[in-house]
PDB file of N, CA and C in Angstrom:
ATOM      1  N   MET A 273       9.039  -7.657  15.158  1.00 45.00           N
ATOM      2  CA  MET A 273       8.763  -8.206  14.516  1.00 45.00           C
ATOM      3  C   MET A 273       7.224  -8.091  13.545  1.00 45.00           C
ATOM      4  N   ASP A 274       7.185  -8.440  12.381  1.00 68.00           N
ATOM      5  CA  ASP A 274       5.844  -7.938  11.359  1.00 68.00           C
ATOM      6  C   ASP A 274       5.020  -8.854  11.900  1.00 68.00           C
ATOM      7  N   ALA A 275       3.939  -7.823  11.739  1.00 93.00           N
ATOM      8  CA  ALA A 275       2.365  -8.652  11.889  1.00 93.00           C
ATOM      9  C   ALA A 275       1.994  -9.042  10.026  1.00 93.00           C
ATOM     10  N   TRP A 276       1.500  -9.880  10.124  1.00 95.00           N
ATOM     11  CA  TRP A 276       0.721  -9.913   8.646  1.00 95.00           C
ATOM     12  C   TRP A 276      -0.662  -9.722   8.762  1.00 95.00           C
ATOM     13  N   VAL A 277      -1.226  -9.309   7.397  1.00 95.00           N
ATOM     14  CA  VAL A 277      -2.675 -10.021   7.629  1.00 95.00           C
ATOM     15  C   VAL A 277      -3.281 -10.200   5.916  1.00 95.00           C
ATOM     16  N   GLU A 278      -4.201 -10.600   6.511  1.00 94.00           N
ATOM     17  CA  GLU A 278      -4.745 -10.969   4.974  1.00 94.00           C
ATOM     18  C   GLU A 278      -5.666  -9.780   4.323  1.00 94.00           C
ATOM     19  N   VAL A 279      -5.301  -9.610   2.754  1.00 91.00           N
ATOM     20  CA  VAL A 279      -6.585  -8.702   2.155  1.00 91.00           C
ATOM     21  C   VAL A 279      -7.448  -9.047   1.391  1.00 91.00           C
ATOM     22  N   TRP A 280      -8.562  -8.969   1.262  1.00 90.00           N
ATOM     23  CA  TRP A 280      -9.662  -9.528   0.827  1.00 90.00           C
ATOM     24  C   TRP A 280     -10.457  -8.859  -0.273  1.00 90.00           C
ATOM     25  N   ARG A 281     -11.263  -9.148  -0.939  1.00 88.00           N
ATOM     26  CA  ARG A 281     -12.050  -8.099  -1.890  1.00 88.00           C
ATOM     27  C   ARG A 281     -13.651  -8.670  -1.245  1.00 88.00           C
ATOM     28  N   GLN A 282     -14.655  -8.138  -0.947  1.00 85.00           N
ATOM     29  CA  GLN A 282     -15.536  -8.089  -0.905  1.00 85.00           C
ATOM     30  C   GLN A 282     -16.788  -7.661  -1.617  1.00 85.00           C
ATOM     31  N   SER A 283     -16.491  -6.845  -2.695  1.00 83.00           N
ATOM     32  CA  SER A 283     -17.433  -6.842  -3.686  1.00 83.00           C
ATOM     33  C   SER A 283     -18.143  -7.986  -4.552  1.00 83.00           C
ATOM     34  N   ARG A 284     -17.653  -8.653  -4.851  1.00 86.00           N
ATOM     35  CA  ARG A 284     -18.155 -10.173  -5.665  1.00 86.00           C
ATOM     36  C   ARG A 284     -17.951 -10.716  -4.941  1.00 86.00           C
ATOM     37  N   GLY A 285     -18.285 -10.998  -3.459  1.00 87.00           N
ATOM     38  CA  GLY A 285     -18.175 -12.224  -2.850  1.00 87.00           C
ATOM     39  C   GLY A 285     -16.570 -12.038  -2.168  1.00 87.00           C
ATOM     40  N   PRO A 286     -16.825 -12.666  -1.191  1.00 91.00           N
ATOM     41  CA  PRO A 286     -14.991 -12.962  -0.465  1.00 91.00           C
ATOM     42  C   PRO A 286     -14.442 -13.315  -1.458  1.00 91.00           C
ATOM     43  N   GLU A 287     -13.178 -12.967  -0.941  1.00 91.00           N
ATOM     44  CA  GLU A 287     -11.909 -13.403  -2.275  1.00 91.00           C
ATOM     45  C   GLU A 287     -10.511 -12.579  -1.283  1.00 91.00           C
ATOM     46  N   ARG A 288      -9.566 -13.963  -1.256  1.00 93.00           N
ATOM     47  CA  ARG A 288      -8.762 -13.375  -0.578  1.00 93.00           C
ATOM     48  C   ARG A 288      -7.950 -12.772  -1.780  1.00 93.00           C
ATOM     49  N   LEU A 289      -6.971 -11.795  -1.528  1.00 90.00           N
ATOM     50  CA  LEU A 289      -6.159 -11.389  -2.871  1.00 90.00           C
ATOM     51  C   LEU A 289      -4.666 -11.503  -2.384  1.00 90.00           C
ATOM     52  N   LEU A 290      -3.917 -11.221  -1.116  1.00 93.00           N
ATOM     53  CA  LEU A 290      -2.696 -11.489  -0.558  1.00 93.00           C
ATOM     54  C   LEU A 290      -2.709 -11.141   0.580  1.00 93.00           C
ATOM     55  N   ARG A 291      -1.463 -11.792   1.207  1.00 96.00           N
ATOM     56  CA  ARG A 291      -1.086 -11.523   2.163  1.00 96.00           C
ATOM     57  C   ARG A 291      -0.453 -10.121   2.462  1.00 96.00           C
ATOM     58  N   ALA A 292      -0.720  -9.631   3.885  1.00 97.00           N
ATOM     59  CA  ALA A 292       0.660  -7.731   3.567  1.00 97.00           C
ATOM     60  C   ALA A 292       1.184  -7.721   5.250  1.00 97.00           C
ATOM     61  N   ARG A 293       2.231  -7.025   4.655  1.00 96.00           N
ATOM     62  CA  ARG A 293       2.901  -6.838   6.232  1.00 96.00           C
ATOM     63  C   ARG A 293       2.143  -5.356   6.603  1.00 96.00           C
ATOM     64  N   TRP A 294       1.794  -5.637   7.924  1.00 96.00           N
ATOM     65  CA  TRP A 294       0.988  -4.481   8.507  1.00 96.00           C
ATOM     66  C   TRP A 294       2.283  -3.266   8.515  1.00 96.00           C
ATOM     67  N   CYS A 295       2.259  -2.250   8.139  1.00 96.00           N
ATOM     68  CA  CYS A 295       3.070  -1.415   8.434  1.00 96.00           C
ATOM     69  C   CYS A 295       2.574   0.018   8.625  1.00 96.00           C
ATOM     70  N   SER A 296       2.692   0.393  10.154  1.00 95.00           N
ATOM     71  CA  SER A 296       1.755   1.477  10.911  1.00 95.00           C
ATOM     72  C   SER A 296       3.104   2.591  11.064  1.00 95.00           C
ATOM     73  N   SER A 297       4.098   2.031  11.715  1.00 94.00           N
ATOM     74  CA  SER A 297       5.462   2.860  12.748  1.00 94.00           C
ATOM     75  C   SER A 297       5.671   3.881  11.202  1.00 94.00           C
ATOM     76  N   TYR A 298       6.478   5.347  11.830  1.00 93.00           N
ATOM     77  CA  TYR A 298       7.130   6.232  10.177  1.00 93.00           C
ATOM     78  C   TYR A 298       8.342   5.677  10.140  1.00 93.00           C
ATOM     79  N   ALA A 299       8.845   4.616  10.413  1.00 94.00           N
ATOM     80  CA  ALA A 299      10.226   4.300   9.792  1.00 94.00           C
ATOM     81  C   ALA A 299       9.411   2.957   9.056  1.00 94.00           C
ATOM     82  N   CYS A 300       8.798   2.217   9.223  1.00 95.00           N
ATOM     83  CA  CYS A 300       8.184   1.079   8.567  1.00 95.00           C
ATOM     84  C   CYS A 300       7.600   1.583   7.066  1.00 95.00           C
ATOM     85  N   ARG A 301       6.887   2.892   7.282  1.00 95.00           N
ATOM     86  CA  ARG A 301       6.422   3.564   6.185  1.00 95.00           C
ATOM     87  C   ARG A 301       7.210   4.114   5.280  1.00 95.00           C
ATOM     88  N   LEU A 302       8.421   4.934   6.101  1.00 93.00           N
ATOM     89  CA  LEU A 302       9.498   5.110   4.812  1.00 93.00           C
ATOM     90  C   LEU A 302       9.960   4.271   4.225  1.00 93.00           C
ATOM     91  N   LYS A 303      10.296   3.525   4.906  1.00 95.00           N
ATOM     92  CA  LYS A 303      11.337   2.464   4.212  1.00 95.00           C
ATOM     93  C   LYS A 303      10.307   1.429   3.119  1.00 95.00           C
ATOM     94  N   GLY A 304       9.043   1.262   3.399  1.00 96.00           N
ATOM     95  CA  GLY A 304       8.434   0.369   2.338  1.00 96.00           C
ATOM     96  C   GLY A 304       8.926  -0.667   1.863  1.00 96.00           C
ATOM     97  N   LEU A 305       9.240  -0.533   0.772  1.00 97.00           N
ATOM     98  CA  LEU A 305       9.653  -2.048   0.051  1.00 97.00           C
ATOM     99  C   LEU A 305      11.433  -1.620  -0.450  1.00 97.00           C
ATOM    100  N   MET A 306      11.616  -0.518  -0.008  1.00 98.00           N
ATOM    101  CA  MET A 306      13.274  -0.207  -0.628  1.00 98.00           C
ATOM    102  C   MET A 306      13.880  -1.109  -0.760  1.00 98.00           C
ATOM    103  N   PHE A 307      14.653  -1.071  -1.657  1.00 97.00           N
ATOM    104  CA  PHE A 307      15.377  -2.020  -1.815  1.00 97.00           C
ATOM    105  C   PHE A 307      15.206  -3.599  -2.088  1.00 97.00           C
ATOM    106  N   ARG A 308      14.309  -3.757  -2.150  1.00 95.00           N
ATOM    107  CA  ARG A 308      13.507  -4.875  -2.617  1.00 95.00           C
ATOM    108  C   ARG A 308      13.572  -5.114  -4.347  1.00 95.00           C
ATOM    109  N   ARG A 309      13.877  -6.365  -4.672  1.00 95.00           N
ATOM    110  CA  ARG A 309      13.304  -6.547  -5.841  1.00 95.00           C
ATOM    111  C   ARG A 309      12.379  -7.356  -6.772  1.00 95.00           C
ATOM    112  N   ARG A 310      11.544  -8.105  -5.864  1.00 95.00           N
ATOM    113  CA  ARG A 310      10.509  -9.000  -5.881  1.00 95.00           C
ATOM    114  C   ARG A 310       9.777  -8.762  -4.913  1.00 95.00           C
ATOM    115  N   LEU A 311       8.389  -9.696  -5.196  1.00 95.00           N
ATOM    116  CA  LEU A 311       7.578 -10.049  -4.282  1.00 95.00           C
ATOM    117  C   LEU A 311       6.697 -11.302  -4.747  1.00 95.00           C
ATOM    118  N   ALA A 312       6.523 -11.930  -3.819  1.00 95.00           N
ATOM    119  CA  ALA A 312       5.420 -12.922  -4.222  1.00 95.00           C
ATOM    120  C   ALA A 312       4.530 -12.781  -4.874  1.00 95.00           C
ATOM    121  N   ASP A 313       3.561 -13.296  -5.905  1.00 92.00           N
ATOM    122  CA  ASP A 313       2.459 -13.038  -6.242  1.00 92.00           C
ATOM    123  C   ASP A 313       1.151 -12.377  -5.397  1.00 92.00           C
ATOM    124  N   ASP A 314       1.518 -13.215  -3.948  1.00 94.00           N
ATOM    125  CA  ASP A 314       0.274 -12.934  -3.506  1.00 94.00           C
ATOM    126  C   ASP A 314       0.964 -11.871  -1.608  1.00 94.00           C
ATOM    127  N   GLU A 315       2.018 -11.556  -1.884  1.00 96.00           N
ATOM    128  CA  GLU A 315       2.402 -10.871  -1.196  1.00 96.00           C
ATOM    129  C   GLU A 315       2.454  -8.825  -1.472  1.00 96.00           C
ATOM    130  N   GLY A 316       2.389  -8.082  -0.196  1.00 96.00           N
ATOM    131  CA  GLY A 316       1.935  -6.549  -0.361  1.00 96.00           C
ATOM    132  C   GLY A 316       2.461  -6.160   0.931  1.00 96.00           C
ATOM    133  N   LEU A 317       2.332  -4.788   1.126  1.00 96.00           N
ATOM    134  CA  LEU A 317       2.497  -4.392   2.053  1.00 96.00           C
ATOM    135  C   LEU A 317       1.524  -3.543   2.183  1.00 96.00           C
ATOM    136  N   LEU A 318       0.947  -3.379   3.659  1.00 97.00           N
ATOM    137  CA  LEU A 318      -0.078  -2.709   3.706  1.00 97.00           C
ATOM    138  C   LEU A 318       0.290  -1.492   4.919  1.00 97.00           C
ATOM    139  N   LEU A 319       0.408  -0.061   3.882  1.00 97.00           N
ATOM    140  CA  LEU A 319       0.955   1.159   4.670  1.00 97.00           C
ATOM    141  C   LEU A 319      -0.574   2.335   5.119  1.00 97.00           C
ATOM    142  N   VAL A 320      -0.219   2.341   7.101  1.00 96.00           N
ATOM    143  CA  VAL A 320      -1.273   2.145   7.820  1.00 96.00           C
ATOM    144  C   VAL A 320      -1.427   3.915   8.267  1.00 96.00           C
ATOM    145  N   ASP A 321      -2.323   4.686   7.961  1.00 95.00           N
ATOM    146  CA  ASP A 321      -1.875   6.111   8.777  1.00 95.00           C
ATOM    147  C   ASP A 321      -3.059   6.171   9.417  1.00 95.00           C
ATOM    148  N   SER A 322      -2.381   6.617  10.989  1.00 93.00           N
ATOM    149  CA  SER A 322      -3.371   7.447  11.833  1.00 93.00           C
ATOM    150  C   SER A 322      -4.307   8.212  11.155  1.00 93.00           C
ATOM    151  N   GLY A 323      -4.540   8.732  10.350  1.00 95.00           N
ATOM    152  CA  GLY A 323      -5.257  10.158   9.662  1.00 95.00           C
ATOM    153  C   GLY A 323      -5.715   9.796   8.235  1.00 95.00           C
ATOM    154  N   GLU A 324      -6.334  10.392   7.823  1.00 98.00           N
ATOM    155  CA  GLU A 324      -6.891  10.732   6.502  1.00 98.00           C
ATOM    156  C   GLU A 324      -6.454  11.459   5.550  1.00 98.00           C
ATOM    157  N   SER A 325      -5.871  11.578   4.702  1.00 98.00           N
ATOM    158  CA  SER A 325      -5.451  12.809   3.693  1.00 98.00           C
ATOM    159  C   SER A 325      -4.742  12.444   2.609  1.00 98.00           C
ATOM    160  N   ARG A 326      -4.510  13.108   1.782  1.00 98.00           N
ATOM    161  CA  ARG A 326      -3.694  12.916   0.261  1.00 98.00           C
ATOM    162  C   ARG A 326      -2.451  13.151   0.973  1.00 98.00           C
ATOM    163  N   MET A 327      -2.117  13.978   1.534  1.00 97.00           N
ATOM    164  CA  MET A 327      -0.774  13.957   1.575  1.00 97.00           C
ATOM    165  C   MET A 327      -0.118  13.106   2.723  1.00 97.00           C
ATOM    166  N   SER A 328      -0.753  12.251   4.037  1.00 95.00           N
ATOM    167  CA  SER A 328       0.086  11.467   4.205  1.00 95.00           C
ATOM    168  C   SER A 328      -0.345  10.111   3.318  1.00 95.00           C
ATOM    169  N   ALA A 329      -0.771  10.111   2.399  1.00 97.00           N
ATOM    170  CA  ALA A 329      -0.653   8.780   1.806  1.00 97.00           C
ATOM    171  C   ALA A 329       0.094   8.710   0.719  1.00 97.00           C
ATOM    172  N   THR A 330       0.791   9.896   0.819  1.00 98.00           N
ATOM    173  CA  THR A 330       1.364  10.076  -0.525  1.00 98.00           C
ATOM    174  C   THR A 330       2.653   9.077  -0.570  1.00 98.00           C
ATOM    175  N   ILE A 331       3.440   7.929  -1.851  1.00 98.00           N
ATOM    176  CA  ILE A 331       4.087   7.646  -1.381  1.00 98.00           C
ATOM    177  C   ILE A 331       5.362   7.811  -2.621  1.00 98.00           C
ATOM    178  N   HIS A 332       6.479   7.483  -1.900  1.00 97.00           N
ATOM    179  CA  HIS A 332       7.268   7.671  -2.991  1.00 97.00           C
ATOM    180  C   HIS A 332       7.854   5.783  -3.508  1.00 97.00           C
ATOM    181  N   MET A 333       9.140   6.031  -4.727  1.00 98.00           N
ATOM    182  CA  MET A 333       9.188   4.758  -5.139  1.00 98.00           C
ATOM    183  C   MET A 333      10.927   4.706  -4.985  1.00 98.00           C
ATOM    184  N   TRP A 334      11.195   5.597  -4.785  1.00 98.00           N
ATOM    185  CA  TRP A 334      12.941   5.593  -4.715  1.00 98.00           C
ATOM    186  C   TRP A 334      13.417   4.249  -4.003  1.00 98.00           C
ATOM    187  N   PHE A 335      14.270   3.566  -4.871  1.00 98.00           N
ATOM    188  CA  PHE A 335      14.918   2.616  -4.456  1.00 98.00           C
ATOM    189  C   PHE A 335      14.067   1.379  -4.544  1.00 98.00           C
ATOM    190  N   VAL A 336      12.915   1.149  -5.300  1.00 98.00           N
ATOM    191  CA  VAL A 336      11.855   0.575  -4.881  1.00 98.00           C
ATOM    192  C   VAL A 336      12.125  -0.275  -6.666  1.00 98.00           C
ATOM    193  N   PHE A 337      12.985  -0.941  -6.427  1.00 97.00           N
ATOM    194  CA  PHE A 337      13.588  -1.841  -8.070  1.00 97.00           C
ATOM    195  C   PHE A 337      12.305  -2.773  -8.946  1.00 97.00           C
ATOM    196  N   MET A 338      10.894  -2.301  -8.720  1.00 98.00           N
ATOM    197  CA  MET A 338      10.152  -2.878  -9.724  1.00 98.00           C
ATOM    198  C   MET A 338       8.600  -2.241  -9.521  1.00 98.00           C
ATOM    199  N   THR A 339       8.275  -2.732 -10.756  1.00 98.00           N
ATOM    200  CA  THR A 339       6.967  -2.007 -10.297  1.00 98.00           C
ATOM    201  C   THR A 339       5.576  -2.566  -9.785  1.00 98.00           C
ATOM    202  N   LEU A 340       4.893  -1.303  -9.090  1.00 98.00           N
ATOM    203  CA  LEU A 340       3.807  -2.109  -7.770  1.00 98.00           C
ATOM    204  C   LEU A 340       2.359  -1.628  -8.393  1.00 98.00           C
ATOM    205  N   GLY A 341       1.269  -2.819  -8.291  1.00 97.00           N
ATOM    206  CA  GLY A 341       0.213  -1.823  -8.198  1.00 97.00           C
ATOM    207  C   GLY A 341      -0.306  -1.716  -6.801  1.00 97.00           C
ATOM    208  N   VAL A 342      -1.046  -0.543  -6.865  1.00 98.00           N
ATOM    209  CA  VAL A 342      -0.990   0.665  -5.437  1.00 98.00           C
ATOM    210  C   VAL A 342      -2.558   0.575  -5.903  1.00 98.00           C
ATOM    211  N   ALA A 343      -3.398   0.366  -4.555  1.00 97.00           N
ATOM    212  CA  ALA A 343      -4.918   0.614  -3.947  1.00 97.00           C
ATOM    213  C   ALA A 343      -4.533   1.359  -2.942  1.00 97.00           C
ATOM    214  N   TRP A 344      -5.489   2.619  -2.890  1.00 98.00           N
ATOM    215  CA  TRP A 344      -5.562   3.289  -1.617  1.00 98.00           C
ATOM    216  C   TRP A 344      -7.180   3.639  -1.176  1.00 98.00           C
ATOM    217  N   LEU A 345      -6.876   3.306  -0.303  1.00 97.00           N
ATOM    218  CA  LEU A 345      -8.074   3.003   0.806  1.00 97.00           C
ATOM    219  C   LEU A 345      -8.703   4.227   1.746  1.00 97.00           C
ATOM    220  N   ASP A 346      -9.579   4.626   1.889  1.00 97.00           N
ATOM    221  CA  ASP A 346     -10.359   5.399   3.219  1.00 97.00           C
ATOM    222  C   ASP A 346     -10.607   4.887   3.886  1.00 97.00           C
ATOM    223  N   LYS A 347     -10.848   5.560   5.314  1.00 97.00           N
ATOM    224  CA  LYS A 347     -11.119   5.299   6.658  1.00 97.00           C
ATOM    225  C   LYS A 347     -12.032   3.953   6.717  1.00 97.00           C
ATOM    226  N   ASP A 348     -12.729   3.622   6.060  1.00 96.00           N
ATOM    227  CA  ASP A 348     -13.701   2.929   5.703  1.00 96.00           C
ATOM    228  C   ASP A 348     -13.711   1.723   5.051  1.00 96.00           C
ATOM    229  N   GLN A 349     -12.276   1.963   4.331  1.00 93.00           N
ATOM    230  CA  GLN A 349     -11.653   0.563   3.716  1.00 93.00           C
ATOM    231  C   GLN A 349     -12.563   0.593   2.344  1.00 93.00           C
ATOM    232  N   ARG A 350     -13.085   1.890   1.395  1.00 94.00           N
ATOM    233  CA  ARG A 350     -12.908   1.590   0.298  1.00 94.00           C
ATOM    234  C   ARG A 350     -12.025   2.124  -0.637  1.00 94.00           C
ATOM    235  N   VAL A 351     -12.000   1.708  -2.102  1.00 95.00           N
ATOM    236  CA  VAL A 351     -10.745   1.727  -2.765  1.00 95.00           C
ATOM    237  C   VAL A 351     -11.372   3.491  -3.229  1.00 95.00           C
ATOM    238  N   VAL A 352     -10.595   4.217  -2.614  1.00 98.00           N
ATOM    239  CA  VAL A 352     -10.310   5.572  -3.533  1.00 98.00           C
ATOM    240  C   VAL A 352      -9.291   6.430  -5.133  1.00 98.00           C
ATOM    241  N   ASP A 353      -8.376   4.871  -5.165  1.00 99.00           N
ATOM    242  CA  ASP A 353      -7.504   5.382  -6.121  1.00 99.00           C
ATOM    243  C   ASP A 353      -6.763   4.262  -6.539  1.00 99.00           C
ATOM    244  N   LEU A 354      -6.277   3.921  -7.877  1.00 98.00           N
ATOM    245  CA  LEU A 354      -5.556   2.702  -7.730  1.00 98.00           C
ATOM    246  C   LEU A 354      -4.616   3.572  -8.900  1.00 98.00           C
ATOM    247  N   GLN A 355      -2.619   2.938  -9.244  1.00 98.00           N
ATOM    248  CA  GLN A 355      -2.216   3.659  -9.843  1.00 98.00           C
ATOM    249  C   GLN A 355      -0.732   2.341  -9.918  1.00 98.00           C
ATOM    250  N   LEU A 356      -0.564   2.149 -11.198  1.00 98.00           N
ATOM    251  CA  LEU A 356       0.728   1.723 -11.489  1.00 98.00           C
ATOM    252  C   LEU A 356       1.801   2.294 -11.378  1.00 98.00           C
ATOM    253  N   ALA A 357       2.561   2.456  -9.933  1.00 98.00           N
ATOM    254  CA  ALA A 357       3.673   2.889  -9.740  1.00 98.00           C
ATOM    255  C   ALA A 357       5.153   2.045  -9.965  1.00 98.00           C
ATOM    256  N   ARG A 358       5.536   3.083 -11.130  1.00 98.00           N
ATOM    257  CA  ARG A 358       6.891   2.787 -11.431  1.00 98.00           C
ATOM    258  C   ARG A 358       7.954   3.261 -10.346  1.00 98.00           C
ATOM    259  N   PRO A 359       9.189   2.251 -10.807  1.00 98.00           N
ATOM    260  CA  PRO A 359      10.531   2.912  -9.825  1.00 98.00           C
ATOM    261  C   PRO A 359      10.778   4.372  -9.664  1.00 98.00           C
ATOM    262  N   TRP A 360      11.343   5.276  -8.932  1.00 98.00           N
ATOM    263  CA  TRP A 360      11.880   6.545  -8.693  1.00 98.00           C
ATOM    264  C   TRP A 360      10.889   7.631  -9.261  1.00 98.00           C
ATOM    265  N   ARG A 361       9.755   7.342  -8.463  1.00 98.00           N
ATOM    266  CA  ARG A 361       8.467   8.498  -8.621  1.00 98.00           C
ATOM    267  C   ARG A 361       8.264   8.570  -7.581  1.00 98.00           C
ATOM    268  N   ILE A 362       7.271   9.304  -7.508  1.00 98.00           N
ATOM    269  CA  ILE A 362       5.846   9.791  -6.257  1.00 98.00           C
ATOM    270  C   ILE A 362       4.676   9.801  -6.715  1.00 98.00           C
ATOM    271  N   TYR A 363       3.809   9.418  -5.912  1.00 99.00           N
ATOM    272  CA  TYR A 363       2.464   9.049  -6.159  1.00 99.00           C
ATOM    273  C   TYR A 363       1.359   9.693  -5.112  1.00 99.00           C
ATOM    274  N   ALA A 364       0.316  10.189  -5.759  1.00 98.00           N
ATOM    275  CA  ALA A 364      -0.676  10.669  -4.343  1.00 98.00           C
ATOM    276  C   ALA A 364      -2.063  10.519  -4.592  1.00 98.00           C
ATOM    277  N   PRO A 365      -2.478   9.726  -3.937  1.00 99.00           N
ATOM    278  CA  PRO A 365      -3.673   9.412  -4.424  1.00 99.00           C
ATOM    279  C   PRO A 365      -4.939  10.797  -4.848  1.00 99.00           C
ATOM    280  N   HIS A 366      -5.742  10.576  -5.319  1.00 98.00           N
ATOM    281  CA  HIS A 366      -6.853  11.553  -6.568  1.00 98.00           C
ATOM    282  C   HIS A 366      -7.681  11.807  -5.021  1.00 98.00           C
ATOM    283  N   ALA A 367      -7.971  11.332  -3.894  1.00 98.00           N
ATOM    284  CA  ALA A 367      -8.746  11.326  -2.820  1.00 98.00           C
ATOM    285  C   ALA A 367      -7.991  11.013  -1.278  1.00 98.00           C
ATOM    286  N   ALA A 368      -8.499  11.491  -0.092  1.00 98.00           N
ATOM    287  CA  ALA A 368      -8.107  11.615   0.920  1.00 98.00           C
ATOM    288  C   ALA A 368      -7.967   9.896   1.257  1.00 98.00           C
ATOM    289  N   ALA A 369      -6.875   9.549   1.564  1.00 99.00           N
ATOM    290  CA  ALA A 369      -6.654   8.113   1.646  1.00 99.00           C
ATOM    291  C   ALA A 369      -5.962   7.708   3.227  1.00 99.00           C
ATOM    292  N   ARG A 370      -6.495   6.562   3.897  1.00 98.00           N
ATOM    293  CA  ARG A 370      -5.682   6.151   4.994  1.00 98.00           C
ATOM    294  C   ARG A 370      -5.108   5.367   4.562  1.00 98.00           C
ATOM    295  N   TYR A 371      -5.077   3.907   4.122  1.00 97.00           N
ATOM    296  CA  TYR A 371      -4.811   3.101   3.431  1.00 97.00           C
ATOM    297  C   TYR A 371      -4.144   2.775   2.420  1.00 97.00           C
TER     298      TYR A 371
END
């Protein structure tokens, strides 16, 4: 069973951004959004690692058939990088990230 969480922006006052599937297992993080063709406007995936590093926060876009807006967060839930991720590429954050 999938767990869902709400993602909020706090910098300009509380604002709900989207509903995301909590993804902390290796299998879930590996599959991610592979083979998906679209997401709802308010839907996302929250990849959760046990530690904080650039390597473990690296993502692949293999078999992801859409462009995604990606935000990496550190252990304190601060944004450390933003990327517009396109299919068939690999992306790593510029700083260590946990989410």
